[in-house]
PDB file of C-alpha atoms in Angstrom:
ATOM      1  CA  UNK A1247      98.504  98.060 212.629  1.00  0.00           C
ATOM      2  CA  UNK A1248      99.262  94.659 210.212  1.00  0.00           C
ATOM      3  CA  UNK A1249     100.401  94.559 206.954  1.00  0.00           C
ATOM      4  CA  UNK A1250      98.952  92.782 203.817  1.00  0.00           C
ATOM      5  CA  UNK A1251      98.058  92.333 200.622  1.00  0.00           C
ATOM      6  CA  UNK A1252      94.428  93.032 198.697  1.00  0.00           C
ATOM      7  CA  UNK A1253      93.499  90.098 197.223  1.00  0.00           C
ATOM      8  CA  UNK A1254      89.432  91.120 196.465  1.00  0.00           C
ATOM      9  CA  UNK A1255      87.643  93.653 196.050  1.00  0.00           C
ATOM     10  CA  UNK A1256      84.176  93.745 196.084  1.00  0.00           C
ATOM     11  CA  UNK A1257      81.151  96.030 196.792  1.00  0.00           C
ATOM     12  CA  UNK A1258      83.064  98.163 198.633  1.00  0.00           C
ATOM     13  CA  UNK A1259      85.001  95.423 200.261  1.00  0.00           C
ATOM     14  CA  UNK A1260      88.219  95.029 200.346  1.00  0.00           C
ATOM     15  CA  UNK A1261      89.382  91.466 201.188  1.00  0.00           C
ATOM     16  CA  UNK A1262      93.313  91.366 202.804  1.00  0.00           C
ATOM     17  CA  UNK A1263      95.602  88.716 202.870  1.00  0.00           C
ATOM     18  CA  UNK A1264      97.418  89.259 206.277  1.00  0.00           C
ATOM     19  CA  UNK A1265     100.950  88.011 206.152  1.00  0.00           C
ATOM     20  CA  UNK A1266     100.269  84.970 208.913  1.00  0.00           C
ATOM     21  CA  UNK A1267      97.896  83.762 206.163  1.00  0.00           C
ATOM     22  CA  UNK A1268      94.682  84.950 207.541  1.00  0.00           C
ATOM     23  CA  UNK A1269      92.631  86.941 205.602  1.00  0.00           C
ATOM     24  CA  UNK A1270      90.249  89.901 206.595  1.00  0.00           C
ATOM     25  CA  UNK A1271      87.251  91.988 204.960  1.00  0.00           C
ATOM     26  CA  UNK A1272      87.819  95.411 205.373  1.00  0.00           C
ATOM     27  CA  UNK A1273      86.632  98.771 204.225  1.00  0.00           C
ATOM     28  CA  UNK A1274      88.724 101.848 202.974  1.00  0.00           C
ATOM     29  CA  UNK A1275      89.066 105.301 205.164  1.00  0.00           C
ATOM     30  CA  UNK A1276      87.269 108.229 203.792  1.00  0.00           C
ATOM     31  CA  UNK A1277      90.331 110.036 203.777  1.00  0.00           C
ATOM     32  CA  UNK A1278      91.245 108.163 200.339  1.00  0.00           C
ATOM     33  CA  UNK A1279      87.356 108.723 199.369  1.00  0.00           C
ATOM     34  CA  UNK A1280      88.721 112.399 199.746  1.00  0.00           C
ATOM     35  CA  UNK A1281      92.274 112.288 197.920  1.00  0.00           C
ATOM     36  CA  UNK A1282      90.673 110.240 195.295  1.00  0.00           C
ATOM     37  CA  UNK A1283      93.001 107.027 195.452  1.00  0.00           C
ATOM     38  CA  UNK A1284      90.940 103.497 195.020  1.00  0.00           C
ATOM     39  CA  UNK A1285      92.884 100.475 196.913  1.00  0.00           C
ATOM     40  CA  UNK A1286      93.199  98.188 194.374  1.00  0.00           C
ATOM     41  CA  UNK A1287      93.609  94.307 193.882  1.00  0.00           C
ATOM     42  CA  UNK A1288      97.355  93.477 194.528  1.00  0.00           C
ATOM     43  CA  UNK A1289      97.850  96.705 196.584  1.00  0.00           C
ATOM     44  CA  UNK A1290      99.712  96.552 199.672  1.00  0.00           C
ATOM     45  CA  UNK A1291      98.061  97.822 202.646  1.00  0.00           C
ATOM     46  CA  UNK A1292      98.386  99.047 206.421  1.00  0.00           C
ATOM     47  CA  UNK A1293      95.068  98.066 207.932  1.00  0.00           C
ATOM     48  CA  UNK A1294      93.993  97.405 211.191  1.00  0.00           C
ATOM     49  CA  UNK A1295      91.568  94.998 212.868  1.00  0.00           C
ATOM     50  CA  UNK A1296      88.142  96.200 214.521  1.00  0.00           C
ATOM     51  CA  UNK A1297      86.213  93.097 214.752  1.00  0.00           C
ATOM     52  CA  UNK A1298      87.335  89.261 214.370  1.00  0.00           C
ATOM     53  CA  UNK A1299      88.225  89.332 210.723  1.00  0.00           C
ATOM     54  CA  UNK A1300      87.037  92.613 210.423  1.00  0.00           C
ATOM     55  CA  UNK A1301      89.217  95.989 210.091  1.00  0.00           C
ATOM     56  CA  UNK A1302      90.012  99.403 208.146  1.00  0.00           C
ATOM     57  CA  UNK A1303      92.614  99.829 205.603  1.00  0.00           C
ATOM     58  CA  UNK A1304      94.792 103.091 206.576  1.00  0.00           C
ATOM     59  CA  UNK A1305      97.377 103.105 204.242  1.00  0.00           C
ATOM     60  CA  UNK A1306      98.631 101.655 200.700  1.00  0.00           C
ATOM     61  CA  UNK A1307     101.993 101.274 199.994  1.00  0.00           C
ATOM     62  CA  UNK A1308     103.005 102.858 196.909  1.00  0.00           C
ATOM     63  CA  UNK A1309     103.134 100.917 193.508  1.00  0.00           C
ATOM     64  CA  UNK A1310     105.125  99.865 190.952  1.00  0.00           C
ATOM     65  CA  UNK A1311     102.760  99.919 188.395  1.00  0.00           C
ATOM     66  CA  UNK A1312      98.725  99.279 188.138  1.00  0.00           C
ATOM     67  CA  UNK A1313      96.581  98.856 185.182  1.00  0.00           C
ATOM     68  CA  UNK A1314      92.652 100.212 184.793  1.00  0.00           C
ATOM     69  CA  UNK A1315      91.372  97.457 182.882  1.00  0.00           C
ATOM     70  CA  UNK A1316      91.547  94.709 184.965  1.00  0.00           C
ATOM     71  CA  UNK A1317      92.417  97.309 188.539  1.00  0.00           C
ATOM     72  CA  UNK A1318      95.283  95.232 189.580  1.00  0.00           C
ATOM     73  CA  UNK A1319      98.489  96.957 191.001  1.00  0.00           C
ATOM     74  CA  UNK A1320     102.040  95.451 191.687  1.00  0.00           C
ATOM     75  CA  UNK A1321     102.114  93.332 188.705  1.00  0.00           C
ATOM     76  CA  UNK A1322     105.031  91.129 188.008  1.00  0.00           C
ATOM     77  CA  UNK A1323     104.208  89.923 184.796  1.00  0.00           C
ATOM     78  CA  UNK A1324     101.603  89.772 182.064  1.00  0.00           C
ATOM     79  CA  UNK A1325     101.020  86.408 180.617  1.00  0.00           C
ATOM     80  CA  UNK A1326      99.707  86.571 177.016  1.00  0.00           C
ATOM     81  CA  UNK A1327      98.204  83.857 175.960  1.00  0.00           C
ATOM     82  CA  UNK A1328      97.962  83.366 171.606  1.00  0.00           C
ATOM     83  CA  UNK A1329      97.145  80.190 170.263  1.00  0.00           C
ATOM     84  CA  UNK A1330      98.473  78.259 167.379  1.00  0.00           C
ATOM     85  CA  UNK A1331      95.180  77.379 166.023  1.00  0.00           C
ATOM     86  CA  UNK A1332      91.595  78.104 166.192  1.00  0.00           C
ATOM     87  CA  UNK A1333      91.435  80.858 166.341  1.00  0.00           C
ATOM     88  CA  UNK A1334      94.523  80.704 164.039  1.00  0.00           C
ATOM     89  CA  UNK A1335      98.714  82.212 165.337  1.00  0.00           C
ATOM     90  CA  UNK A1336      98.653  86.443 164.513  1.00  0.00           C
ATOM     91  CA  UNK A1337     101.403  88.102 165.124  1.00  0.00           C
ATOM     92  CA  UNK A1338      99.288  91.019 165.077  1.00  0.00           C
ATOM     93  CA  UNK A1339      97.649  90.700 167.732  1.00  0.00           C
ATOM     94  CA  UNK A1340     100.416  89.145 169.626  1.00  0.00           C
ATOM     95  CA  UNK A1341     102.096  92.319 169.126  1.00  0.00           C
ATOM     96  CA  UNK A1342      98.900  94.573 170.098  1.00  0.00           C
ATOM     97  CA  UNK A1343      99.099  92.608 173.506  1.00  0.00           C
ATOM     98  CA  UNK A1344     102.607  93.563 173.683  1.00  0.00           C
ATOM     99  CA  UNK A1345     102.699  97.009 172.868  1.00  0.00           C
ATOM    100  CA  UNK A1346     100.270  97.553 175.949  1.00  0.00           C
ATOM    101  CA  UNK A1347     101.805  95.398 178.349  1.00  0.00           C
ATOM    102  CA  UNK A1348     105.159  97.225 177.328  1.00  0.00           C
ATOM    103  CA  UNK A1349     103.544 100.666 177.979  1.00  0.00           C
ATOM    104  CA  UNK A1350     102.473  99.672 181.775  1.00  0.00           C
ATOM    105  CA  UNK A1351     106.480  98.676 182.350  1.00  0.00           C
ATOM    106  CA  UNK A1352     104.977  95.256 182.920  1.00  0.00           C
ATOM    107  CA  UNK A1353     107.220  92.450 181.862  1.00  0.00           C
ATOM    108  CA  UNK A1354     105.370  90.270 178.996  1.00  0.00           C
ATOM    109  CA  UNK A1355     105.424  85.972 178.792  1.00  0.00           C
ATOM    110  CA  UNK A1356     104.333  84.670 175.585  1.00  0.00           C
ATOM    111  CA  UNK A1357     102.180  80.927 176.115  1.00  0.00           C
ATOM    112  CA  UNK A1358     101.712  79.831 172.818  1.00  0.00           C
ATOM    113  CA  UNK A1359      98.421  77.160 173.282  1.00  0.00           C
ATOM    114  CA  UNK A1360      97.018  74.424 171.829  1.00  0.00           C
ATOM    115  CA  UNK A1361     100.104  73.061 170.681  1.00  0.00           C
ATOM    116  CA  UNK A1362      98.778  69.341 170.233  1.00  0.00           C
ATOM    117  CA  UNK A1363      96.341  70.482 167.346  1.00  0.00           C
ATOM    118  CA  UNK A1364      98.928  71.919 164.621  1.00  0.00           C
ATOM    119  CA  UNK A1365     100.255  69.760 161.670  1.00  0.00           C
ATOM    120  CA  UNK A1366     103.796  69.790 160.852  1.00  0.00           C
ATOM    121  CA  UNK A1367     103.981  72.984 158.430  1.00  0.00           C
ATOM    122  CA  UNK A1368     101.911  74.986 161.470  1.00  0.00           C
ATOM    123  CA  UNK A1369     104.279  74.083 163.859  1.00  0.00           C
ATOM    124  CA  UNK A1370     107.694  74.756 162.003  1.00  0.00           C
ATOM    125  CA  UNK A1371     105.686  78.117 161.530  1.00  0.00           C
ATOM    126  CA  UNK A1372     105.161  78.154 165.105  1.00  0.00           C
ATOM    127  CA  UNK A1373     108.680  77.296 165.473  1.00  0.00           C
ATOM    128  CA  UNK A1374     109.883  80.398 163.623  1.00  0.00           C
ATOM    129  CA  UNK A1375     108.073  82.272 165.534  1.00  0.00           C
ATOM    130  CA  UNK A1376     108.962  81.423 168.594  1.00  0.00           C
ATOM    131  CA  UNK A1377     112.368  82.097 167.324  1.00  0.00           C
ATOM    132  CA  UNK A1378     111.904  85.693 166.212  1.00  0.00           C
ATOM    133  CA  UNK A1379     109.793  86.455 169.708  1.00  0.00           C
ATOM    134  CA  UNK A1380     112.514  85.221 171.975  1.00  0.00           C
ATOM    135  CA  UNK A1381     115.107  86.647 169.719  1.00  0.00           C
ATOM    136  CA  UNK A1382     113.885  90.086 170.414  1.00  0.00           C
ATOM    137  CA  UNK A1383     113.801  89.000 174.310  1.00  0.00           C
ATOM    138  CA  UNK A1384     110.684  87.652 174.910  1.00  0.00           C
ATOM    139  CA  UNK A1385     109.817  83.736 177.134  1.00  0.00           C
ATOM    140  CA  UNK A1386     107.882  82.480 174.805  1.00  0.00           C
ATOM    141  CA  UNK A1387     106.504  78.778 175.932  1.00  0.00           C
ATOM    142  CA  UNK A1388     104.608  76.496 174.037  1.00  0.00           C
ATOM    143  CA  UNK A1389     101.392  74.399 176.087  1.00  0.00           C
ATOM    144  CA  UNK A1390      99.096  72.057 175.547  1.00  0.00           C
ATOM    145  CA  UNK A1391      96.291  71.964 178.613  1.00  0.00           C
ATOM    146  CA  UNK A1392      95.420  68.462 176.845  1.00  0.00           C
ATOM    147  CA  UNK A1393      98.524  66.889 176.484  1.00  0.00           C
ATOM    148  CA  UNK A1394     100.246  68.639 179.876  1.00  0.00           C
ATOM    149  CA  UNK A1395     103.388  70.130 177.419  1.00  0.00           C
ATOM    150  CA  UNK A1396     104.899  73.102 178.816  1.00  0.00           C
ATOM    151  CA  UNK A1397     102.657  73.359 182.170  1.00  0.00           C
ATOM    152  CA  UNK A1398     105.974  72.200 184.818  1.00  0.00           C
ATOM    153  CA  UNK A1399     107.619  75.395 183.042  1.00  0.00           C
ATOM    154  CA  UNK A1400     103.993  77.590 183.144  1.00  0.00           C
ATOM    155  CA  UNK A1401     104.158  76.426 186.986  1.00  0.00           C
ATOM    156  CA  UNK A1402     107.374  77.840 187.908  1.00  0.00           C
ATOM    157  CA  UNK A1403     106.880  80.894 185.870  1.00  0.00           C
ATOM    158  CA  UNK A1404     103.965  81.594 188.056  1.00  0.00           C
ATOM    159  CA  UNK A1405     105.133  80.807 191.304  1.00  0.00           C
ATOM    160  CA  UNK A1406     105.826  83.503 193.417  1.00  0.00           C
ATOM    161  CA  UNK A1407     104.642  86.528 191.039  1.00  0.00           C
ATOM    162  CA  UNK A1408     101.526  88.695 190.361  1.00  0.00           C
ATOM    163  CA  UNK A1409     100.695  87.359 187.003  1.00  0.00           C
ATOM    164  CA  UNK A1410      97.669  88.837 185.089  1.00  0.00           C
ATOM    165  CA  UNK A1411      96.278  86.698 182.165  1.00  0.00           C
ATOM    166  CA  UNK A1412      95.292  88.397 178.428  1.00  0.00           C
ATOM    167  CA  UNK A1413      94.221  86.704 175.334  1.00  0.00           C
ATOM    168  CA  UNK A1414      91.476  87.139 172.873  1.00  0.00           C
ATOM    169  CA  UNK A1415      88.563  85.074 173.608  1.00  0.00           C
ATOM    170  CA  UNK A1416      88.889  80.983 172.794  1.00  0.00           C
ATOM    171  CA  UNK A1417      92.248  80.788 172.913  1.00  0.00           C
ATOM    172  CA  UNK A1418      92.343  78.549 176.585  1.00  0.00           C
ATOM    173  CA  UNK A1419      93.274  81.033 179.190  1.00  0.00           C
ATOM    174  CA  UNK A1420      91.399  79.273 181.801  1.00  0.00           C
ATOM    175  CA  UNK A1421      92.186  75.496 180.699  1.00  0.00           C
ATOM    176  CA  UNK A1422      95.484  76.347 180.768  1.00  0.00           C
ATOM    177  CA  UNK A1423      95.222  77.137 184.370  1.00  0.00           C
ATOM    178  CA  UNK A1424      93.117  74.579 185.398  1.00  0.00           C
ATOM    179  CA  UNK A1425      95.955  72.067 183.766  1.00  0.00           C
ATOM    180  CA  UNK A1426      98.156  73.633 185.697  1.00  0.00           C
ATOM    181  CA  UNK A1427      96.155  73.723 189.185  1.00  0.00           C
ATOM    182  CA  UNK A1428      93.295  71.470 188.279  1.00  0.00           C
ATOM    183  CA  UNK A1429      91.893  72.575 191.928  1.00  0.00           C
ATOM    184  CA  UNK A1430      90.524  75.655 190.562  1.00  0.00           C
ATOM    185  CA  UNK A1431      88.034  74.121 188.208  1.00  0.00           C
ATOM    186  CA  UNK A1432      87.786  77.882 186.386  1.00  0.00           C
ATOM    187  CA  UNK A1433      84.100  77.876 183.961  1.00  0.00           C
ATOM    188  CA  UNK A1434      86.496  77.342 180.461  1.00  0.00           C
ATOM    189  CA  UNK A1435      83.662  78.960 178.444  1.00  0.00           C
ATOM    190  CA  UNK A1436      84.547  82.414 180.135  1.00  0.00           C
ATOM    191  CA  UNK A1437      84.354  84.606 177.411  1.00  0.00           C
ATOM    192  CA  UNK A1438      80.468  84.543 175.362  1.00  0.00           C
ATOM    193  CA  UNK A1439      81.796  83.423 171.565  1.00  0.00           C
ATOM    194  CA  UNK A1440      78.893  86.269 170.370  1.00  0.00           C
ATOM    195  CA  UNK A1441      79.183  89.185 172.771  1.00  0.00           C
ATOM    196  CA  UNK A1442      83.386  89.045 172.642  1.00  0.00           C
ATOM    197  CA  UNK A1443      82.951  89.994 176.527  1.00  0.00           C
ATOM    198  CA  UNK A1444      83.399  88.275 179.604  1.00  0.00           C
ATOM    199  CA  UNK A1445      80.785  86.700 181.714  1.00  0.00           C
ATOM    200  CA  UNK A1446      81.985  87.845 184.816  1.00  0.00           C
ATOM    201  CA  UNK A1447      83.938  90.789 183.719  1.00  0.00           C
ATOM    202  CA  UNK A1448      85.208  93.675 186.114  1.00  0.00           C
ATOM    203  CA  UNK A1449      82.612  93.566 188.682  1.00  0.00           C
ATOM    204  CA  UNK A1450      85.441  92.208 190.518  1.00  0.00           C
ATOM    205  CA  UNK A1451      88.690  91.271 190.281  1.00  0.00           C
ATOM    206  CA  UNK A1452      90.753  88.210 192.658  1.00  0.00           C
ATOM    207  CA  UNK A1453      93.687  87.402 193.472  1.00  0.00           C
ATOM    208  CA  UNK A1454      93.581  83.659 192.923  1.00  0.00           C
ATOM    209  CA  UNK A1455      96.499  81.590 194.838  1.00  0.00           C
ATOM    210  CA  UNK A1456      97.910  78.711 192.584  1.00  0.00           C
ATOM    211  CA  UNK A1457     101.462  77.139 192.940  1.00  0.00           C
ATOM    212  CA  UNK A1458     102.693  79.797 195.533  1.00  0.00           C
ATOM    213  CA  UNK A1459     101.902  82.968 193.115  1.00  0.00           C
ATOM    214  CA  UNK A1460      98.872  84.904 192.464  1.00  0.00           C
ATOM    215  CA  UNK A1461      96.925  84.986 189.389  1.00  0.00           C
ATOM    216  CA  UNK A1462      94.404  87.762 188.569  1.00  0.00           C
ATOM    217  CA  UNK A1463      91.189  86.016 187.780  1.00  0.00           C
ATOM    218  CA  UNK A1464      89.440  88.050 185.508  1.00  0.00           C
ATOM    219  CA  UNK A1465      89.796  88.585 181.491  1.00  0.00           C
ATOM    220  CA  UNK A1466      92.597  90.357 180.780  1.00  0.00           C
ATOM    221  CA  UNK A1467      92.896  93.967 178.663  1.00  0.00           C
ATOM    222  CA  UNK A1468      89.326  94.800 178.167  1.00  0.00           C
ATOM    223  CA  UNK A1469      90.257  97.056 175.479  1.00  0.00           C
ATOM    224  CA  UNK A1470      92.934  96.133 173.201  1.00  0.00           C
ATOM    225  CA  UNK A1471      93.337 100.261 172.050  1.00  0.00           C
ATOM    226  CA  UNK A1472      96.162 102.163 172.395  1.00  0.00           C
ATOM    227  CA  UNK A1473      94.171 105.415 173.789  1.00  0.00           C
ATOM    228  CA  UNK A1474      96.696 106.213 176.463  1.00  0.00           C
ATOM    229  CA  UNK A1475     100.445 105.553 174.577  1.00  0.00           C
ATOM    230  CA  UNK A1476     101.692 108.683 173.616  1.00  0.00           C
ATOM    231  CA  UNK A1477     103.050 108.727 169.819  1.00  0.00           C
ATOM    232  CA  UNK A1478     106.619 109.674 170.662  1.00  0.00           C
ATOM    233  CA  UNK A1479     106.243 106.348 173.455  1.00  0.00           C
ATOM    234  CA  UNK A1480     105.385 103.955 171.380  1.00  0.00           C
ATOM    235  CA  UNK A1481     109.175 102.898 169.805  1.00  0.00           C
ATOM    236  CA  UNK A1482     109.959 102.109 173.537  1.00  0.00           C
ATOM    237  CA  UNK A1483     107.149  99.153 173.567  1.00  0.00           C
ATOM    238  CA  UNK A1484     109.094  97.604 170.892  1.00  0.00           C
ATOM    239  CA  UNK A1485     112.536  96.409 173.016  1.00  0.00           C
ATOM    240  CA  UNK A1486     114.395  96.010 169.150  1.00  0.00           C
ATOM    241  CA  UNK A1487     113.622  99.588 168.728  1.00  0.00           C
ATOM    242  CA  UNK A1488     114.865 100.346 172.202  1.00  0.00           C
ATOM    243  CA  UNK A1489     117.665  99.583 171.977  1.00  0.00           C
ATOM    244  CA  UNK A1490     119.100 100.953 168.811  1.00  0.00           C
ATOM    245  CA  UNK A1491     117.594 103.999 169.365  1.00  0.00           C
ATOM    246  CA  UNK A1492     121.232 105.567 170.443  1.00  0.00           C
ATOM    247  CA  UNK A1493     122.233 104.151 166.748  1.00  0.00           C
ATOM    248  CA  UNK A1494     119.834 106.800 164.733  1.00  0.00           C
ATOM    249  CA  UNK A1495     121.486 109.903 163.071  1.00  0.00           C
ATOM    250  CA  UNK A1496     118.461 111.823 165.150  1.00  0.00           C
ATOM    251  CA  UNK A1497     117.807 112.002 168.674  1.00  0.00           C
ATOM    252  CA  UNK A1498     113.819 111.345 169.140  1.00  0.00           C
ATOM    253  CA  UNK A1499     114.113 109.255 165.759  1.00  0.00           C
ATOM    254  CA  UNK A1500     110.693 107.933 164.920  1.00  0.00           C
ATOM    255  CA  UNK A1501     111.712 105.044 162.783  1.00  0.00           C
ATOM    256  CA  UNK A1502     109.178 106.234 160.384  1.00  0.00           C
ATOM    257  CA  UNK A1503     110.702 108.806 157.472  1.00  0.00           C
ATOM    258  CA  UNK A1504     113.840 109.868 158.956  1.00  0.00           C
ATOM    259  CA  UNK A1505     117.498 109.170 157.389  1.00  0.00           C
ATOM    260  CA  UNK A1506     119.934 107.319 158.726  1.00  0.00           C
ATOM    261  CA  UNK A1507     117.664 105.146 160.629  1.00  0.00           C
ATOM    262  CA  UNK A1508     119.455 102.082 162.856  1.00  0.00           C
ATOM    263  CA  UNK A1509     115.779 100.347 162.819  1.00  0.00           C
ATOM    264  CA  UNK A1510     114.790 101.249 159.840  1.00  0.00           C
ATOM    265  CA  UNK A1511     118.949  99.471 158.181  1.00  0.00           C
ATOM    266  CA  UNK A1512     118.050  96.098 160.598  1.00  0.00           C
ATOM    267  CA  UNK A1513     114.752  95.466 159.032  1.00  0.00           C
ATOM    268  CA  UNK A1514     116.294  95.695 155.949  1.00  0.00           C
ATOM    269  CA  UNK A1515     119.667  93.050 157.376  1.00  0.00           C
ATOM    270  CA  UNK A1516     116.407  91.507 158.664  1.00  0.00           C
ATOM    271  CA  UNK A1517     117.839  91.559 162.448  1.00  0.00           C
ATOM    272  CA  UNK A1518     114.015  92.770 162.831  1.00  0.00           C
ATOM    273  CA  UNK A1519     111.564  90.968 161.299  1.00  0.00           C
ATOM    274  CA  UNK A1520     109.637  92.588 158.761  1.00  0.00           C
ATOM    275  CA  UNK A1521     106.198  92.102 159.788  1.00  0.00           C
ATOM    276  CA  UNK A1522     107.135  93.448 163.451  1.00  0.00           C
ATOM    277  CA  UNK A1523     108.098  96.534 161.627  1.00  0.00           C
ATOM    278  CA  UNK A1524     105.609  96.900 159.511  1.00  0.00           C
ATOM    279  CA  UNK A1525     103.236  96.370 163.161  1.00  0.00           C
ATOM    280  CA  UNK A1526     104.783  99.244 164.103  1.00  0.00           C
ATOM    281  CA  UNK A1527     104.040 101.644 161.287  1.00  0.00           C
ATOM    282  CA  UNK A1528     100.118 100.622 161.624  1.00  0.00           C
ATOM    283  CA  UNK A1529     100.147 101.142 165.228  1.00  0.00           C
ATOM    284  CA  UNK A1530     101.878 105.009 164.731  1.00  0.00           C
ATOM    285  CA  UNK A1531      99.559 105.978 161.784  1.00  0.00           C
ATOM    286  CA  UNK A1532      96.545 103.944 164.295  1.00  0.00           C
ATOM    287  CA  UNK A1533      98.073 106.779 167.376  1.00  0.00           C
ATOM    288  CA  UNK A1534      98.415 109.485 165.226  1.00  0.00           C
ATOM    289  CA  UNK A1535      95.104 109.612 163.749  1.00  0.00           C
ATOM    290  CA  UNK A1536      93.812 109.440 166.782  1.00  0.00           C
ATOM    291  CA  UNK A1537      90.556 112.110 167.551  1.00  0.00           C
ATOM    292  CA  UNK A1538      92.133 114.375 170.764  1.00  0.00           C
ATOM    293  CA  UNK A1539      90.082 113.493 173.882  1.00  0.00           C
ATOM    294  CA  UNK A1540      89.233 116.555 175.922  1.00  0.00           C
TER     295      UNK A1540
END
């Protein structure tokens, strides 16, 4: 029996990279189907070789996390790519991505792309936002694929980790990965502008090896809806609220209409950006008004 990592899943086959670097095309044992368990890309598995280069997955080690869209397990970080311009920088969209990633207990890293295209006024605004998010505790890297700005730092962040990349259409996700590792040659127009959907969507997910780490080569989160987030869990998806929770007068404070709320006080004192709190209220309302699923 050998241990390895599933790096690709395609048409019922699992491509497992063994610790010695060899890749085996494996099938899953019937017991997985019976127990309604699906091996995922990123899983650490035990497998048995049946023929040269082929085998069967026998056991899946316990996962530290998993995503449904894209279906990947044991993710170390989600790289959220937002562009400074074209499309315009949006704190609302960035906060949606952050909440989705936080809800899965995955470490987010923020890349702001296309920094070569900003004018002085736009750059000053981006630097202010960078400061805001860094104060919350997020790592924010400014990058430009064309001018190779921030690429060395991006390489270091990818090394030795499994990363998923998320970001809306046209922000330069593939350009960024190609700039970090030119051998990849990913199709830069991987998202059809008119459809807003991936041309090679989640039919297959693959971990691409880049600089000693793995990146999921698939469009990131195919849905930006908060379908799986419970209302009471929303404050935990905002780190600046999570750390002030104990200072609120009421246990389980939702930082909405309750009196003596430490979060609302921090917003008034400008310790928490007003726009972050407004987005929180917007998401709160969205989850509260969500139609129940039966």
